[in-house]
Coordinates of C-alpha atoms and ligand atoms in Angstrom, one line a residue:
M1 CA 10.6 -30.1 71.6
A2 CA 7.5 -29.8 69.6
T3 CA 6.5 -33.0 69.7
M4 CA 2.9 -32.6 71.8
E5 CA 0.3 -34.2 69.4
K6 CA -0.4 -31.6 66.4
N7 CA -4.5 -32.9 66.0
I8 CA -6.8 -31.1 64.9
I9 CA -10.5 -31.1 65.9
P10 CA -12.8 -29.1 63.0
V11 CA -15.5 -27.2 64.3
R12 CA -18.4 -29.3 64.3
E13 CA -22.4 -28.5 64.6
G14 CA -23.8 -26.0 67.3
D15 CA -20.3 -24.4 67.9
F16 CA -20.0 -21.1 67.7
N17 CA -21.8 -19.5 65.1
L18 CA -18.5 -18.2 62.3
A19 CA -20.9 -15.2 60.8
D20 CA -22.2 -13.7 64.2
Y21 CA -17.9 -13.2 65.2
E22 CA -17.1 -12.0 61.9
K23 CA -18.6 -10.3 62.1
T24 CA -17.2 -8.3 64.8
A25 CA -14.2 -9.0 64.1
K26 CA -13.1 -8.0 62.0
D27 CA -10.8 -4.2 62.4
F28 CA -11.4 -5.2 66.1
K29 CA -10.9 -3.1 67.8
W30 CA -11.0 -1.6 71.8
E31 CA -13.1 0.9 71.5
D32 CA -15.8 -0.9 69.2
A33 CA -17.0 -2.5 72.2
E34 CA -17.6 0.4 74.1
R35 CA -20.5 2.0 72.8
E36 CA -23.4 -0.5 74.1
F37 CA -22.8 0.6 78.2
D38 CA -24.1 3.1 79.3
W39 CA -21.4 5.6 80.5
Y40 CA -20.4 5.7 77.1
T41 CA -23.6 8.4 76.7
T42 CA -23.4 9.8 80.4
G43 CA -19.6 9.6 80.4
K44 CA -20.7 8.2 84.0
V45 CA -19.1 5.3 85.0
N46 CA -19.5 1.5 87.3
I47 CA -18.9 -1.4 87.0
A48 CA -21.7 -3.0 88.9
H49 CA -24.0 -0.6 87.7
E50 CA -23.9 -1.8 84.0
A51 CA -23.7 -5.0 84.9
V52 CA -26.0 -4.8 87.4
D53 CA -28.9 -1.4 86.6
R54 CA -28.1 -1.6 83.3
H55 CA -30.8 -4.8 82.7
A56 CA -32.5 -4.1 85.1
D57 CA -33.5 -0.8 83.4
S58 CA -34.0 -3.1 80.2
Y59 CA -36.3 -5.4 79.1
R60 CA -34.1 -8.6 80.8
K61 CA -36.0 -6.8 83.9
N62 CA -37.2 -10.4 84.9
K63 CA -35.0 -12.5 83.0
V64 CA -32.6 -14.5 86.3
A65 CA -29.8 -13.2 86.4
L66 CA -28.3 -15.6 88.9
Y67 CA -29.6 -18.8 89.8
Y68 CA -27.7 -20.1 93.6
R69 CA -28.0 -23.8 94.9
D70 CA -26.3 -25.2 97.3
A71 CA -27.9 -28.2 100.3
N72 CA -29.6 -25.5 101.7
R73 CA -30.7 -23.1 99.7
S74 CA -31.7 -23.2 95.9
E75 CA -33.0 -19.4 94.7
A76 CA -33.5 -17.1 91.5
Y77 CA -32.3 -13.7 91.4
T78 CA -33.6 -11.6 88.5
Y79 CA -31.2 -8.5 87.3
D80 CA -34.4 -6.2 88.5
Q81 CA -33.6 -8.4 92.0
M82 CA -30.8 -8.2 91.4
K83 CA -30.7 -4.3 91.2
R84 CA -32.6 -4.1 94.6
M85 CA -30.1 -6.6 97.1
T86 CA -26.9 -4.7 95.9
N87 CA -28.5 -1.1 96.5
K88 CA -29.5 -2.7 99.4
A89 CA -25.9 -4.2 100.1
A90 CA -23.7 -0.8 99.3
N91 CA -26.8 1.5 101.0
V92 CA -25.2 -0.9 104.8
L93 CA -22.0 -1.2 103.8
K94 CA -22.3 3.7 102.8
A95 CA -24.6 3.5 106.5
N96 CA -22.3 2.2 108.7
S97 CA -18.6 2.9 108.0
T98 CA -16.5 5.6 106.3
L99 CA -16.3 3.5 103.7
E100 CA -15.6 5.7 100.0
K101 CA -14.3 5.8 96.8
G102 CA -11.0 3.8 96.3
D103 CA -10.8 2.3 100.0
R104 CA -10.2 -1.8 99.5
L105 CA -13.1 -3.4 101.0
F106 CA -12.4 -7.9 101.8
I107 CA -15.2 -10.4 101.1
F108 CA -14.2 -13.0 103.3
M109 CA -16.8 -15.9 102.5
P110 CA -18.0 -19.0 100.8
R111 CA -20.2 -19.0 97.8
S112 CA -23.3 -18.2 98.3
P113 CA -25.8 -15.1 97.3
E114 CA -24.8 -12.5 99.8
L115 CA -21.9 -12.7 98.3
Y116 CA -22.4 -11.5 95.5
F117 CA -24.8 -9.4 97.0
A118 CA -22.0 -7.4 98.9
L119 CA -19.9 -8.0 96.1
L120 CA -21.8 -5.7 93.6
G121 CA -22.7 -3.5 96.4
G122 CA -19.4 -2.2 97.6
L123 CA -18.5 -1.9 93.6
K124 CA -21.1 0.9 93.3
L125 CA -19.5 2.8 96.4
G126 CA -16.9 2.7 95.2
T127 CA -14.3 0.9 96.5
I128 CA -12.2 -1.9 95.5
V129 CA -13.5 -5.3 96.2
G130 CA -10.2 -7.7 97.3
P131 CA -12.1 -11.0 97.1
L132 CA -10.2 -13.9 99.4
F133 CA -10.8 -17.7 99.6
E134 CA -13.1 -19.0 102.4
A135 CA -11.4 -21.5 102.6
F136 CA -7.7 -19.1 104.2
M137 CA -5.7 -19.4 107.6
E138 CA -5.7 -16.4 109.5
G139 CA -1.8 -14.8 107.8
A140 CA -3.1 -15.4 104.3
V141 CA -6.2 -12.7 105.6
Y142 CA -4.4 -10.9 107.4
D143 CA -1.8 -10.4 105.0
R144 CA -3.3 -8.9 102.1
L145 CA -5.8 -6.9 104.8
D146 CA -3.2 -5.2 106.5
D147 CA -1.1 -5.1 102.4
S148 CA -3.7 -3.3 101.4
E149 CA -4.4 -1.4 104.3
A150 CA -8.5 -2.3 104.6
K151 CA -10.9 -0.7 105.9
A152 CA -13.8 -3.2 106.0
I153 CA -14.4 -6.7 105.5
I154 CA -16.9 -8.8 104.9
T155 CA -17.0 -12.8 106.9
T156 CA -19.6 -15.8 108.3
P157 CA -19.5 -16.1 111.8
E158 CA -17.7 -19.6 111.5
L159 CA -14.7 -17.7 109.7
L160 CA -14.8 -14.5 112.2
D161 CA -11.7 -15.9 114.3
R162 CA -9.8 -16.3 111.7
V163 CA -10.1 -12.1 111.0
P164 CA -7.5 -10.7 113.1
A165 CA -8.3 -7.3 114.1
D166 CA -6.0 -6.2 116.6
R167 CA -3.9 -6.7 113.7
L168 CA -4.7 -4.6 111.8
P169 CA -5.3 -0.7 113.2
K170 CA -6.4 0.3 110.0
L171 CA -10.2 -1.8 109.6
E172 CA -12.9 -0.2 111.0
K173 CA -15.9 -2.2 110.2
I174 CA -16.2 -6.6 110.0
F175 CA -20.1 -6.9 108.0
V176 CA -20.9 -10.5 109.6
V177 CA -23.6 -12.4 107.9
G178 CA -25.0 -14.1 109.5
E179 CA -27.6 -15.7 112.0
N180 CA -28.4 -13.0 115.3
V181 CA -24.9 -11.2 114.7
E182 CA -24.1 -9.4 117.9
E183 CA -23.1 -6.3 117.3
T184 CA -20.7 -4.0 118.8
D185 CA -18.2 -0.9 117.2
K186 CA -17.2 -2.9 114.9
I187 CA -19.2 -5.4 113.7
V188 CA -22.3 -5.0 111.9
D189 CA -25.2 -8.0 111.4
F190 CA -24.6 -7.8 107.5
N191 CA -28.2 -9.3 107.5
K192 CA -30.2 -7.5 109.6
R193 CA -29.3 -4.4 108.1
M194 CA -30.8 -6.2 104.8
K195 CA -33.1 -5.6 105.9
E196 CA -33.8 -3.0 106.8
A197 CA -32.2 -1.2 103.6
S198 CA -33.5 1.1 100.7
H199 CA -33.6 -0.2 98.0
H200 CA -32.4 2.4 96.3
F201 CA -28.9 3.4 96.3
E202 CA -27.8 5.9 94.1
T203 CA -24.4 4.9 92.5
V204 CA -21.2 6.2 93.2
W205 CA -19.4 7.4 89.8
L206 CA -15.9 7.2 88.5
D207 CA -13.9 7.5 86.3
K208 CA -12.0 4.5 83.7
E209 CA -9.6 4.1 85.0
D210 CA -10.4 3.7 89.2
G211 CA -9.8 0.4 90.5
S212 CA -12.1 -1.9 90.8
V213 CA -10.8 -5.6 91.8
L214 CA -7.8 -6.0 93.7
H215 CA -7.2 -9.8 93.8
Y216 CA -4.0 -11.5 94.5
T217 CA -2.1 -13.9 92.1
S218 CA -2.5 -17.7 93.0
G219 CA 0.5 -18.2 94.4
S220 CA 2.2 -21.2 92.6
T221 CA 4.9 -19.2 91.9
G222 CA 5.4 -17.1 94.8
R223 CA 3.9 -14.8 97.5
P224 CA 1.0 -13.5 95.4
K225 CA 0.6 -10.0 94.3
G226 CA -2.0 -7.5 95.1
V227 CA -3.7 -6.8 91.5
M228 CA -5.2 -4.2 91.1
H229 CA -7.7 -4.2 88.0
V230 CA -9.8 -0.7 87.4
Q231 CA -13.5 -1.2 85.5
Y232 CA -12.7 0.2 82.1
A233 CA -11.8 -4.3 82.1
M234 CA -14.9 -3.7 81.5
V235 CA -14.6 -4.1 77.9
Q236 CA -12.0 -6.7 77.7
Q237 CA -15.0 -9.1 80.1
L238 CA -18.1 -7.6 78.1
Q239 CA -16.2 -8.7 74.5
T240 CA -14.4 -12.3 75.2
A241 CA -17.6 -13.3 77.3
R242 CA -19.1 -13.0 73.8
W243 CA -16.5 -13.7 71.8
V244 CA -14.8 -16.1 74.0
L245 CA -17.3 -18.3 76.3
D246 CA -20.2 -17.1 73.4
L247 CA -23.1 -16.4 76.1
K248 CA -26.9 -15.8 74.4
E249 CA -28.9 -14.8 76.0
E250 CA -30.6 -17.9 76.1
D251 CA -27.3 -19.7 77.7
I252 CA -27.3 -21.2 82.0
Y253 CA -24.2 -20.9 82.0
W254 CA -22.0 -21.8 84.3
C255 CA -18.6 -20.4 85.7
T256 CA -17.2 -22.9 89.2
A257 CA -14.8 -20.7 90.2
D258 CA -15.2 -18.8 93.4
P259 CA -14.4 -15.2 92.7
G260 CA -11.5 -15.9 95.3
W261 CA -10.3 -16.2 92.2
V262 CA -10.0 -13.8 89.2
T263 CA -11.9 -16.4 87.1
G264 CA -14.8 -16.6 89.8
T265 CA -14.7 -12.0 89.4
A266 CA -14.0 -11.8 85.5
Y267 CA -15.9 -14.7 84.1
G268 CA -18.0 -16.0 87.4
I269 CA -19.4 -12.3 87.3
F270 CA -18.5 -9.4 85.1
G271 CA -18.4 -11.2 81.3
P272 CA -21.1 -13.0 82.0
M273 CA -23.3 -10.2 83.8
L274 CA -21.9 -7.4 81.3
N275 CA -23.5 -9.4 78.9
G276 CA -27.1 -10.0 80.6
A277 CA -26.2 -14.2 80.9
T278 CA -28.5 -15.8 82.7
S279 CA -25.7 -17.8 84.9
L280 CA -25.2 -20.8 88.1
I281 CA -23.5 -20.9 91.1
L282 CA -23.3 -23.6 93.2
G283 CA -22.4 -23.8 96.4
G284 CA -21.0 -26.0 98.9
R285 CA -17.6 -28.1 97.8
F286 CA -16.4 -30.6 95.0
R287 CA -19.1 -33.9 94.0
T288 CA -18.9 -34.9 90.7
E289 CA -23.1 -36.0 91.3
D290 CA -23.4 -33.1 92.6
W291 CA -22.2 -30.7 89.2
Y292 CA -23.6 -33.9 87.3
Q293 CA -27.0 -33.2 88.8
A294 CA -26.2 -29.5 88.5
I295 CA -26.2 -29.7 84.4
E296 CA -29.0 -31.6 84.6
D297 CA -31.5 -30.1 86.4
Y298 CA -30.4 -26.3 84.7
G299 CA -29.7 -27.6 81.8
V300 CA -26.3 -25.7 81.2
T301 CA -24.6 -24.5 78.3
V302 CA -21.8 -22.9 78.2
W303 CA -19.8 -24.3 81.0
Y304 CA -16.2 -23.1 82.1
S305 CA -13.8 -25.0 85.0
A306 CA -10.8 -26.0 85.2
P307 CA -8.4 -28.5 84.4
T308 CA -7.9 -30.4 88.0
A309 CA -11.2 -30.5 87.7
F310 CA -12.3 -32.2 84.9
R311 CA -9.3 -34.3 86.0
M312 CA -11.1 -34.8 88.8
L313 CA -14.4 -35.9 86.8
M314 CA -12.4 -38.0 84.2
G315 CA -11.6 -39.8 87.5
A316 CA -14.7 -40.5 88.8
G317 CA -14.9 -42.6 85.9
N318 CA -17.3 -42.7 82.4
A319 CA -20.7 -44.3 84.0
L320 CA -21.7 -41.9 86.2
I321 CA -22.6 -40.0 83.0
N322 CA -24.5 -41.8 81.7
E323 CA -26.3 -41.7 85.0
Y324 CA -27.6 -38.1 83.8
D325 CA -28.4 -35.7 80.7
L326 CA -26.3 -33.4 79.3
S327 CA -27.0 -32.7 77.0
T328 CA -27.7 -29.5 77.4
L329 CA -23.8 -28.2 77.0
R330 CA -22.9 -26.4 73.9
H331 CA -20.1 -24.8 74.9
V332 CA -17.7 -26.4 76.4
L333 CA -14.0 -24.0 78.0
S334 CA -10.5 -25.0 80.3
V335 CA -8.8 -22.4 82.2
G336 CA -5.9 -22.3 84.8
E337 CA -3.8 -25.1 84.2
P338 CA -2.5 -26.5 80.5
L339 CA -5.4 -29.2 80.1
N340 CA -4.0 -31.9 79.1
P341 CA -5.1 -33.7 75.2
E342 CA -6.0 -36.3 77.6
V343 CA -8.8 -34.5 79.5
V344 CA -10.1 -33.2 75.5
K345 CA -10.5 -36.1 74.4
W346 CA -11.6 -37.3 77.6
G347 CA -14.5 -34.6 76.8
L348 CA -15.5 -35.3 73.2
E349 CA -15.6 -38.7 74.3
V350 CA -18.4 -38.5 77.4
F351 CA -20.4 -34.9 76.1
D352 CA -19.2 -35.4 72.3
R353 CA -17.7 -31.5 73.3
R354 CA -14.5 -29.3 72.8
I355 CA -13.1 -28.8 75.6
H356 CA -11.5 -24.5 74.2
D357 CA -8.7 -24.0 76.3
T358 CA -8.5 -20.0 77.7
W359 CA -5.2 -19.3 78.8
W360 CA -3.9 -15.3 80.8
M361 CA -3.2 -14.0 83.8
T362 CA -4.9 -12.6 87.0
E363 CA -2.6 -9.7 86.1
T364 CA -4.1 -9.5 82.2
G365 CA -7.3 -9.0 83.8
G366 CA -9.4 -11.4 80.7
H367 CA -8.9 -13.4 78.0
M368 CA -5.9 -13.6 76.5
I369 CA -5.2 -16.0 74.2
C370 CA -7.8 -18.9 73.9
N371 CA -9.7 -21.2 71.3
Y372 CA -12.0 -19.3 70.4
G373 CA -15.0 -18.2 68.0
S374 CA -15.5 -20.9 65.7
M375 CA -11.3 -22.3 65.4
P376 CA -10.4 -25.4 65.1
I377 CA -8.0 -27.2 68.0
K378 CA -5.0 -28.5 67.5
P379 CA -5.5 -30.1 71.5
G380 CA -2.6 -29.2 73.9
S381 CA -2.3 -26.1 72.5
M382 CA -4.1 -23.0 74.2
G383 CA -5.4 -21.6 70.9
K384 CA -4.7 -18.5 69.4
A385 CA -4.1 -13.8 70.4
V386 CA -8.2 -13.1 70.3
P387 CA -8.6 -10.1 68.7
G388 CA -7.1 -7.3 69.3
I389 CA -4.5 -8.9 71.4
E390 CA -1.1 -9.0 69.8
A391 CA 1.1 -12.1 71.3
A392 CA 4.3 -13.3 71.2
I393 CA 7.2 -15.5 71.6
V394 CA 9.8 -12.6 72.5
D395 CA 13.9 -13.5 74.1
D396 CA 14.7 -11.7 77.3
R397 CA 15.3 -8.5 75.3
G398 CA 13.3 -8.6 74.3
N399 CA 13.0 -10.0 71.2
V400 CA 10.1 -11.4 68.6
L401 CA 11.5 -15.2 68.7
P402 CA 10.6 -17.1 65.1
P403 CA 7.3 -19.4 64.7
N404 CA 8.1 -22.8 67.1
S405 CA 10.8 -21.6 69.5
M406 CA 10.7 -21.8 72.9
G407 CA 11.5 -18.9 75.3
N408 CA 8.9 -16.2 77.0
L409 CA 5.4 -16.1 76.7
A410 CA 4.7 -12.3 76.2
L411 CA 1.6 -9.1 75.2
R412 CA 2.2 -5.4 74.0
K413 CA 0.4 -4.2 76.7
G414 CA -2.0 -1.7 76.9
W415 CA -5.4 -4.2 76.5
P416 CA -8.2 -2.4 78.2
A417 CA -8.3 -5.2 81.3
M418 CA -4.8 -5.3 82.0
M419 CA -3.2 -4.9 85.9
R420 CA -2.8 -0.6 86.1
K421 CA -0.5 -2.2 89.7
I422 CA 0.6 -4.1 91.5
W423 CA -0.1 -2.9 95.2
N424 CA 2.9 -1.6 97.1
N425 CA 5.3 -2.9 94.6
L426 CA 6.5 -0.4 92.4
E427 CA 9.1 -2.2 91.2
K428 CA 7.5 -5.7 91.3
Y429 CA 5.4 -3.9 88.6
D430 CA 7.7 -3.0 86.4
S431 CA 10.0 -5.8 86.5
Y432 CA 6.5 -7.6 83.9
F433 CA 7.9 -5.1 81.4
I434 CA 10.4 -5.2 78.6
G435 CA 10.5 -2.4 76.5
D436 CA 6.5 -2.3 75.1
W437 CA 5.9 -5.8 76.3
Y438 CA 4.0 -7.9 79.0
V439 CA 6.3 -10.7 79.7
S440 CA 4.4 -13.8 81.5
G441 CA 5.8 -15.9 83.0
D442 CA 5.5 -18.5 81.7
S443 CA 7.4 -20.1 78.4
A444 CA 6.3 -21.4 75.2
Y445 CA 6.1 -21.6 71.4
M446 CA 3.6 -20.6 68.5
D447 CA 3.7 -22.5 65.8
E448 CA 2.8 -21.5 61.8
D449 CA -1.5 -21.4 62.4
G450 CA -0.5 -18.5 65.6
Y451 CA -1.5 -21.2 68.3
F452 CA 0.1 -21.0 70.8
W453 CA 1.7 -24.2 72.6
F454 CA 2.4 -23.7 76.4
Q455 CA 5.4 -25.4 78.0
G456 CA 5.6 -24.3 81.7
R457 CA 6.5 -20.9 83.6
V458 CA 10.3 -20.3 82.5
D459 CA 11.4 -21.5 86.5
D460 CA 10.6 -24.9 86.1
V461 CA 11.5 -25.7 82.3
I462 CA 14.4 -28.8 82.7
M463 CA 17.1 -28.1 80.9
T464 CA 18.5 -32.1 80.8
S465 CA 21.6 -32.8 79.8
G466 CA 21.6 -30.2 77.4
E467 CA 18.1 -30.3 75.8
R468 CA 14.8 -27.8 77.6
V469 CA 12.4 -30.1 78.9
G470 CA 8.8 -28.7 79.2
P471 CA 7.7 -30.2 82.6
F472 CA 3.7 -30.0 80.9
E473 CA 3.8 -32.4 78.0
V474 CA 5.7 -34.8 80.4
E475 CA 3.1 -34.2 82.3
S476 CA 0.5 -34.5 80.1
K477 CA 2.5 -38.3 78.4
L478 CA 1.7 -39.3 81.7
L479 CA -1.8 -38.8 82.2
E480 CA -2.1 -41.2 78.5
H481 CA -1.5 -43.8 81.4
P482 CA -3.6 -45.5 82.3
A483 CA -3.1 -45.8 85.9
I484 CA -1.9 -42.0 86.2
V485 CA -4.8 -39.8 86.7
E486 CA -2.1 -36.4 88.0
A487 CA 0.6 -35.9 87.4
G488 CA 3.1 -33.2 88.2
V489 CA 7.1 -33.0 86.8
I490 CA 10.5 -31.1 88.1
G491 CA 14.4 -30.3 88.0
K492 CA 15.4 -31.8 90.7
P493 CA 19.0 -30.6 90.1
D494 CA 22.4 -33.4 88.8
P495 CA 26.3 -33.4 88.7
V496 CA 26.2 -35.1 85.4
R497 CA 22.5 -34.1 83.6
G498 CA 22.1 -30.7 84.6
E499 CA 19.2 -31.6 86.1
I500 CA 16.9 -35.2 85.8
I501 CA 13.1 -34.6 85.3
K502 CA 11.2 -36.2 88.6
A503 CA 7.6 -37.2 87.8
F504 CA 5.2 -37.2 91.0
V505 CA 1.6 -39.1 90.2
A506 CA -1.6 -40.1 91.8
L507 CA -2.7 -43.5 90.7
H508 CA -6.1 -44.2 89.9
E509 CA -8.0 -46.1 92.4
G510 CA -6.8 -50.5 92.2
Y511 CA -4.0 -49.4 90.8
E512 CA 0.0 -50.6 93.5
P513 CA 2.6 -49.2 92.9
T514 CA 5.0 -51.0 92.1
D515 CA 8.7 -50.9 91.1
E516 CA 6.8 -52.4 87.7
L517 CA 5.1 -50.0 87.1
K518 CA 7.7 -47.2 87.6
E519 CA 9.0 -48.8 84.4
D520 CA 6.2 -49.3 83.2
I521 CA 5.3 -45.4 83.7
R522 CA 9.0 -44.6 82.6
Q523 CA 9.0 -46.7 79.3
F524 CA 5.2 -45.7 78.3
V525 CA 7.4 -41.5 78.7
K526 CA 10.6 -43.0 76.2
K527 CA 8.0 -44.4 73.2
G528 CA 5.5 -41.7 73.4
L529 CA 7.9 -39.1 73.8
A530 CA 11.8 -38.7 74.0
A531 CA 13.9 -40.7 75.7
H532 CA 15.7 -37.2 77.6
A533 CA 11.4 -37.1 78.6
A534 CA 11.9 -39.8 80.3
P535 CA 11.8 -39.7 83.9
R536 CA 14.0 -40.8 85.8
E537 CA 12.2 -40.8 89.4
I538 CA 8.7 -40.9 90.0
E539 CA 6.5 -41.4 93.2
F540 CA 4.4 -41.9 93.8
K541 CA 2.0 -39.4 96.1
D542 CA -2.6 -40.0 97.0
K543 CA -2.6 -36.3 96.1
L544 CA -0.6 -32.8 94.8
P545 CA -0.2 -30.2 96.8
K546 CA -2.4 -27.7 95.3
T547 CA -3.7 -24.2 95.5
R548 CA -6.4 -23.0 96.2
S549 CA -7.5 -22.4 92.0
G550 CA -6.5 -26.1 91.3
K551 CA -3.1 -25.7 90.1
I552 CA -0.6 -27.8 91.0
M553 CA 2.1 -26.1 93.7
R554 CA 5.6 -27.8 91.0
R555 CA 7.6 -25.0 93.6
V556 CA 6.6 -26.9 97.1
L557 CA 6.5 -30.5 94.7
K558 CA 10.6 -29.3 94.1
A559 CA 11.5 -27.8 98.1
W560 CA 10.3 -31.2 99.0
E561 CA 12.2 -32.8 97.0
L562 CA 15.1 -30.9 97.7
D563 CA 14.6 -30.0 101.5
L564 CA 14.1 -26.0 100.8
P565 CA 11.5 -24.4 102.2
T566 CA 8.6 -24.1 101.2
G567 CA 7.8 -20.2 100.7
D568 CA 4.9 -18.6 100.6
L569 CA 1.9 -21.9 101.4
S570 CA -1.3 -19.7 102.6
T571 CA -2.7 -20.5 99.4
M572 CA -2.6 -24.1 99.5
E573 CA -5.3 -26.2 100.0
D574 CA -5.7 -29.2 103.4
Ligands
ATP601 P1 1.0 -17.3 91.5 O1 1.2 -16.2 89.8 O2 0.3 -16.0 92.8 O3 2.2 -17.5 91.3 P2 -0.3 -17.6 89.6 O4 0.5 -17.7 88.3 O5 -0.8 -19.6 89.3 O6 0.8 -17.6 91.0 P3 -2.9 -16.9 88.4 O7 -2.4 -15.5 87.7 O8 -4.5 -17.2 88.9 O9 -1.3 -17.0 89.7 O10 -2.4 -18.0 86.9 C1 -2.0 -17.6 85.2 C2 -1.2 -19.0 85.9 O11 -1.5 -19.6 85.1 C3 -0.3 -18.3 83.5 O12 0.3 -17.2 84.0 C4 0.3 -19.7 83.5 O13 1.1 -20.5 84.6 C5 -1.4 -20.4 84.3 N1 -2.5 -20.5 83.3 C6 -3.6 -21.0 83.2 N2 -4.3 -20.8 82.2 C7 -3.5 -21.0 81.6 C8 -3.7 -22.6 80.7 N3 -4.9 -22.4 79.3 N4 -3.0 -23.2 79.9 C9 -1.7 -23.1 80.5 N5 -1.4 -22.5 81.4 C10 -2.2 -21.7 82.4
MG602 MG1 1.5 -16.2 87.8

């Protein structure tokens, strides 16, 4: 079903500079991007060195690397200060534990400058860092530390109760970031030790293929997988941050993702810092007003967020936007979930900016299919494969399908940031590959121009009366209805039709959940998309179940609907 809107939004003034991009993308090979790193000449590899010290030792020494703001703090750190603070953190970790190269160190705390010092400090020490969302409960923390045999964790006094140290025999130390922490055999007062620590540290040198971060996936489709990335991912993160995020020397870049999600490290830390850019980090919870205020106060120019956030901002109404000066924004991007054309339309209307969709996964470690450079945007499409990446639609045996056929979205294996293993699960790792193809688990088609159109997770594609329907198209149509702010669509088994389409929808304020409205919504999809795509059942919800990274959990909707076990809920929002 290829009925998605195909309007093209052309390049606009102030958009990416085509000449810049073409210079580097022509005949591009990933090796071309290696030259910039110190290790290219020294042979000594460490991603934290390249992200921090390389700039601290250059003309960027006094350039701001990080702005941080929450309700209580407002701080700025230059690259030089970042070098000192991450050195201190590395010293604290080293002096108070037996942590060494390759050991797993977890970070379990809300966003704060200390999180970034600790994460980069852990990398300087050569450990593999596993960032966790602060909202995880004890079970989720236990599973991840147990699975990866973590040696240490960094957390806060508020979260300490959720670290079941007595059940984790391999866990040697708990570094607590707080005021007057009481130290024990196991517990170290991180801030106190930071004050005493030297700001000189001899970075531990690694191999390109040594581990860097261990990210557990979002848990949208099942039990999260421990995805290990290596140092070499930096090559792709550096280059894609240039092509896709379009980072330039003078930019103020804001990635709204928490480091508990791969976006919050790959493009919340590495992409910008490898490029010597200035980032804003906003702590605390989402509030529409705070977000717009931050863009105005810091003069944010490049903004990377997610559909769920854009939909929340949309839901808050456009009147609010006029109260802020958002004119500095020049490049806006989205990731994590399908970006509905309705949201792209809204972005043009209110920010006068095209929202650039980007598709990639925890497992890919970096951007894969994106609206990059200055390419024209087709709303509803994820864009094209970035240079250096070969993407295709394949069938279940790995045969490449012709344009406009729905199938498995696949990538030719071997790109720099590709995961190198699933922790403790070789079988799972192997199951991603058919021959030379990495098969993503997403269903999509590619059009004649090489644009990819997301249809849904392979398991979520609905077969109704012999038609294959991607939930995304139905959800996007539903979002165009004036009453609907969010929608999740599933297939529900039906003896006659195979499956029927069931939609769960949340309404904008002021709309009543009536039977007439249901009928109106049904007609709306029928007329706007196709009769067979109209949901036979509609259920109103105050909100939809989502992961911490903001993804609608369709498997949970399905389990609720069919009275099945809900499976792993460790990553679900409250
Ligand atoms: P799990 O693997 O544990 O089920 P997850 O797949 O949601 O969770 P992530 O690695 O965070 O974990 O997300 C990757 C997935 O997110 C992709 O496979 C895809 O389904 C979805 N996704 C990411 N970006 C986009 C996008 N731009 N458009 C559509 N879907 C996207
Ligand atoms: Mg996944």
